[in-house]
Short mmCIF file of C-alpha atoms in Angstrom, two decimals:
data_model
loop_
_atom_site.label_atom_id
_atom_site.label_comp_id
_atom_site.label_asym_id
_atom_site.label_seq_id
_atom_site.Cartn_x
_atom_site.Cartn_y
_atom_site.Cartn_z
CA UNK R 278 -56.14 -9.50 52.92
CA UNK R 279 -54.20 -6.81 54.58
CA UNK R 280 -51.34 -7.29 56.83
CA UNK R 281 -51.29 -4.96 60.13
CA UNK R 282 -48.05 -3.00 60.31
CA UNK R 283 -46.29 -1.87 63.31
CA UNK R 284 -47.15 1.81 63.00
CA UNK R 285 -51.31 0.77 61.51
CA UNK R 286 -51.87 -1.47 65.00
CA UNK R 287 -53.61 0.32 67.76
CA UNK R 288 -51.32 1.56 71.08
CA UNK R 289 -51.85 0.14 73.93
CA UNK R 290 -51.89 1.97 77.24
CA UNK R 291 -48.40 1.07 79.27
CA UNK R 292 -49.45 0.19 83.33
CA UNK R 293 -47.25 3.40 84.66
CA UNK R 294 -47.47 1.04 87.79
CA UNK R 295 -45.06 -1.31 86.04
CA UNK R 296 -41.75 -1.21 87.40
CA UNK R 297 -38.76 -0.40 84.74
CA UNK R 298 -37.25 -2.93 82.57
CA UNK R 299 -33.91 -3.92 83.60
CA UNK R 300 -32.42 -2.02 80.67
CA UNK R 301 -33.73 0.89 81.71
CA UNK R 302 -32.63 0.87 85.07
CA UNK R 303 -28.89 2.61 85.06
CA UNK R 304 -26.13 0.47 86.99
CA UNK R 305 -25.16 1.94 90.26
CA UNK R 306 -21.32 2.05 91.11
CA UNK R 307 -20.09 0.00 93.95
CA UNK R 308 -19.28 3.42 95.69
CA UNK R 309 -23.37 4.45 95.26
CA UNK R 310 -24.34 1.17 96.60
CA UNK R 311 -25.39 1.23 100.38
CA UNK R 312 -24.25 -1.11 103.05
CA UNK R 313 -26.99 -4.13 102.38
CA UNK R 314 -26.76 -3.53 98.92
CA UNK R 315 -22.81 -4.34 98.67
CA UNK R 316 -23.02 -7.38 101.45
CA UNK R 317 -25.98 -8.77 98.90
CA UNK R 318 -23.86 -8.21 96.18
CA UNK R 319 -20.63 -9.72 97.61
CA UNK R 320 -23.20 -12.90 98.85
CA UNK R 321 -24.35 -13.51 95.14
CA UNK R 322 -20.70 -14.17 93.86
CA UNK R 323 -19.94 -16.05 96.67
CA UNK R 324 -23.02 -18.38 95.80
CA UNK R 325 -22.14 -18.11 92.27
CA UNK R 326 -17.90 -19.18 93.19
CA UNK R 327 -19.48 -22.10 95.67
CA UNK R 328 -21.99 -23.36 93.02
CA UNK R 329 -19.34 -23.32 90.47
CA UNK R 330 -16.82 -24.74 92.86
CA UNK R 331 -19.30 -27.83 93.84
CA UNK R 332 -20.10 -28.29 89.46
CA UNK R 333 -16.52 -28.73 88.89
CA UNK R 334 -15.82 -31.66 92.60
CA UNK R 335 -18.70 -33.54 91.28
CA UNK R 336 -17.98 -33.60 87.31
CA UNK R 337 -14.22 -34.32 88.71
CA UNK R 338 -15.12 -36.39 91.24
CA UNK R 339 -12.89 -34.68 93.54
CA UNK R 340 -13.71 -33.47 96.71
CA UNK R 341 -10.24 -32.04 97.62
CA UNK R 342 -11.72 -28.72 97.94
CA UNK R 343 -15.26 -29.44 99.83
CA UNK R 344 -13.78 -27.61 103.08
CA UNK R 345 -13.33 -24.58 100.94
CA UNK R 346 -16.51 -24.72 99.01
CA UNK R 347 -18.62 -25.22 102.31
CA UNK R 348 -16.56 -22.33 103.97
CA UNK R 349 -17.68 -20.15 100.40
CA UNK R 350 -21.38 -21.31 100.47
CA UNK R 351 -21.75 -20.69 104.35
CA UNK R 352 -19.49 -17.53 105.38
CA UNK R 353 -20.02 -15.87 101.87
CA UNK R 354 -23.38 -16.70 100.22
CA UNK R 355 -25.22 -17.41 103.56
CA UNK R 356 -24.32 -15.12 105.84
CA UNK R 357 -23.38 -12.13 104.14
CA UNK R 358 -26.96 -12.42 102.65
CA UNK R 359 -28.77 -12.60 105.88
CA UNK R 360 -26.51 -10.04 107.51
CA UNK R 361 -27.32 -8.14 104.44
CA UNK R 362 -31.10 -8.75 105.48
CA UNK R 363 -30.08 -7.18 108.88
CA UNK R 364 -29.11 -3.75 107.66
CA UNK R 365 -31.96 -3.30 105.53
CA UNK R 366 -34.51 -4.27 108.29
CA UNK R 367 -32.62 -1.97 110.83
CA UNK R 368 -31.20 1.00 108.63
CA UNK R 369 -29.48 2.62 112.33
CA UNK R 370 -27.25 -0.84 112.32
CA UNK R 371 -26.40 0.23 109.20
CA UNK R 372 -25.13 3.25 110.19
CA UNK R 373 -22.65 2.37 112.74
CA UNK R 374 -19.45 2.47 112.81
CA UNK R 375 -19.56 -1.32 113.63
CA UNK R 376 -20.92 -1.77 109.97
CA UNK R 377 -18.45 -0.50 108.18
CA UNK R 378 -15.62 -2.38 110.52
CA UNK R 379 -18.11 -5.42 109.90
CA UNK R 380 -18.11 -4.89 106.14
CA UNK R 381 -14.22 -4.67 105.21
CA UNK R 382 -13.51 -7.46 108.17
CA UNK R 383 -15.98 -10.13 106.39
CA UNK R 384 -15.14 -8.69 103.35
CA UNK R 385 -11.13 -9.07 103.18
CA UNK R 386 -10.93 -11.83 105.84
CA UNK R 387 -12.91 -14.14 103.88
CA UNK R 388 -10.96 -14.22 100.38
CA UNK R 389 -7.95 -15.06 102.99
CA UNK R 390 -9.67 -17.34 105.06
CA UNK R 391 -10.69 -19.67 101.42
CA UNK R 392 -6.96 -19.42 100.12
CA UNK R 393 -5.56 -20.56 103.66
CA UNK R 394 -7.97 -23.28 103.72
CA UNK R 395 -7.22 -24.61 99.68
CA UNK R 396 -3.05 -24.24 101.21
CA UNK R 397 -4.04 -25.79 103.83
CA UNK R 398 -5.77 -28.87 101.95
CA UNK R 399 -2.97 -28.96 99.30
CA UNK R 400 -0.72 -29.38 102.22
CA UNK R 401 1.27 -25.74 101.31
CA UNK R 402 3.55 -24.56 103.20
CA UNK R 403 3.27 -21.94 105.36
CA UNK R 404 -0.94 -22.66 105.16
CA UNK R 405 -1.98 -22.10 109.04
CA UNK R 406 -0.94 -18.45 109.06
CA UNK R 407 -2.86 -17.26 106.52
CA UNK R 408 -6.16 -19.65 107.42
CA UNK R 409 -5.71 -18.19 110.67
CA UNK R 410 -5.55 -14.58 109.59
CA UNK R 411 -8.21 -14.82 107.66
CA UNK R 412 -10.36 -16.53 110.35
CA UNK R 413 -9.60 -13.77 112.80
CA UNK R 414 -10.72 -11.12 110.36
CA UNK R 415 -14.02 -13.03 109.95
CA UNK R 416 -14.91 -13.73 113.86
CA UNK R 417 -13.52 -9.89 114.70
CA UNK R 418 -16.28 -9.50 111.88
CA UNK R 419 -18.87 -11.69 113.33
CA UNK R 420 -18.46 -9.99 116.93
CA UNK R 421 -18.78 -6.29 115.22
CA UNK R 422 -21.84 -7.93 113.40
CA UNK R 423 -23.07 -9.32 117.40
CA UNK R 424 -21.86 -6.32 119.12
CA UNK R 425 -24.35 -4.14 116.63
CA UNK R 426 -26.59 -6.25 116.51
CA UNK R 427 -27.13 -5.80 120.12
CA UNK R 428 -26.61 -2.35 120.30
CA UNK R 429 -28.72 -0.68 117.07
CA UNK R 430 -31.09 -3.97 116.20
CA UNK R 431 -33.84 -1.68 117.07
CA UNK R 432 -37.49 -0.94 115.72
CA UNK R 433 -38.04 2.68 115.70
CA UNK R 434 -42.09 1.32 116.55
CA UNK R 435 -41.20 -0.81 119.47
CA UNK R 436 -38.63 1.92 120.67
CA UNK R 437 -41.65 4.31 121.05
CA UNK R 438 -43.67 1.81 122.69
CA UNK R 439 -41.53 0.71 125.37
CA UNK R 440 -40.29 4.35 126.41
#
């Protein structure tokens, strides 16, 4: 009895329909990344902080910190998904200058918003300012978000159609 090597086994044809492996795929720098692809991005370690945040208030049983956690899970993972979503379905939001002023609202005002809210909850001094900075940042970000929304939500198809 023989044993079949490596190198005595038959090849098999590879599907050259079949998408990469993950290793093969090269990592794409943040600056490379396109609009949808950094909100997505930003949304996943929001879920991943508001997942880990609601592991550690239930092992604790401590739910100090739910105000923060929902604020994570809904502002961060949520809606920077589906607003993520958005873009991709309607690449001339993307575009806008109201996209970018979106982006780096959501994007800074949020971290601010979370840390006001924990000072806030922790009774910290000084607390309201910074919840209410960052809350500002994320509603100026919500209307940019509405505002574009309204403005470039548009289906090149259905544009054609209608004119």
């Amino acid at each position: 009895m023989s044993i079949a090597t490596p190198a005595a086994r038959p090849a098999v044809p590879m599907d050259v329909h079949a998408p990469p492996s993950p290793a093969a795929v090269p990592a794409r720098r943040w600056s490379a990344l396109s609009l949808d692809e950094r909100l997505l991005r930003l949304a996943v370690l929001y879920a991943l902080l508001g997942i880990g945040m609601g592991l550690a208030m239930a092992m604790s049983h401590d739910f100090t910190n739910k105000g923060v956690h929902v604020h994570v899970n809904m502002l961060g993972w949520v809606s920077m998904a589906l607003m993520s979503m958005g873009y991709r379905q309607f690449p001339r939001m993307a575009r806008s200058p109201l996209a970018r002023a979106h982006f780096w609202l959501h994007a800074l005002g949020l971290p601010v918003m979370a840390a006001g809210i924990w000072m806030v909850l922790h009774q910290l001094p000084n607390a309201e300012p910074v919840v209410g900075s960052g809350s500002l940042a994320v509603a100026a970000a919500f209307a940019c978000f509405a505002l574009n929304v309204w403005i470039n939500a548009v289906n090149p198809v259905t544009a054609k159609e209608s004119a």
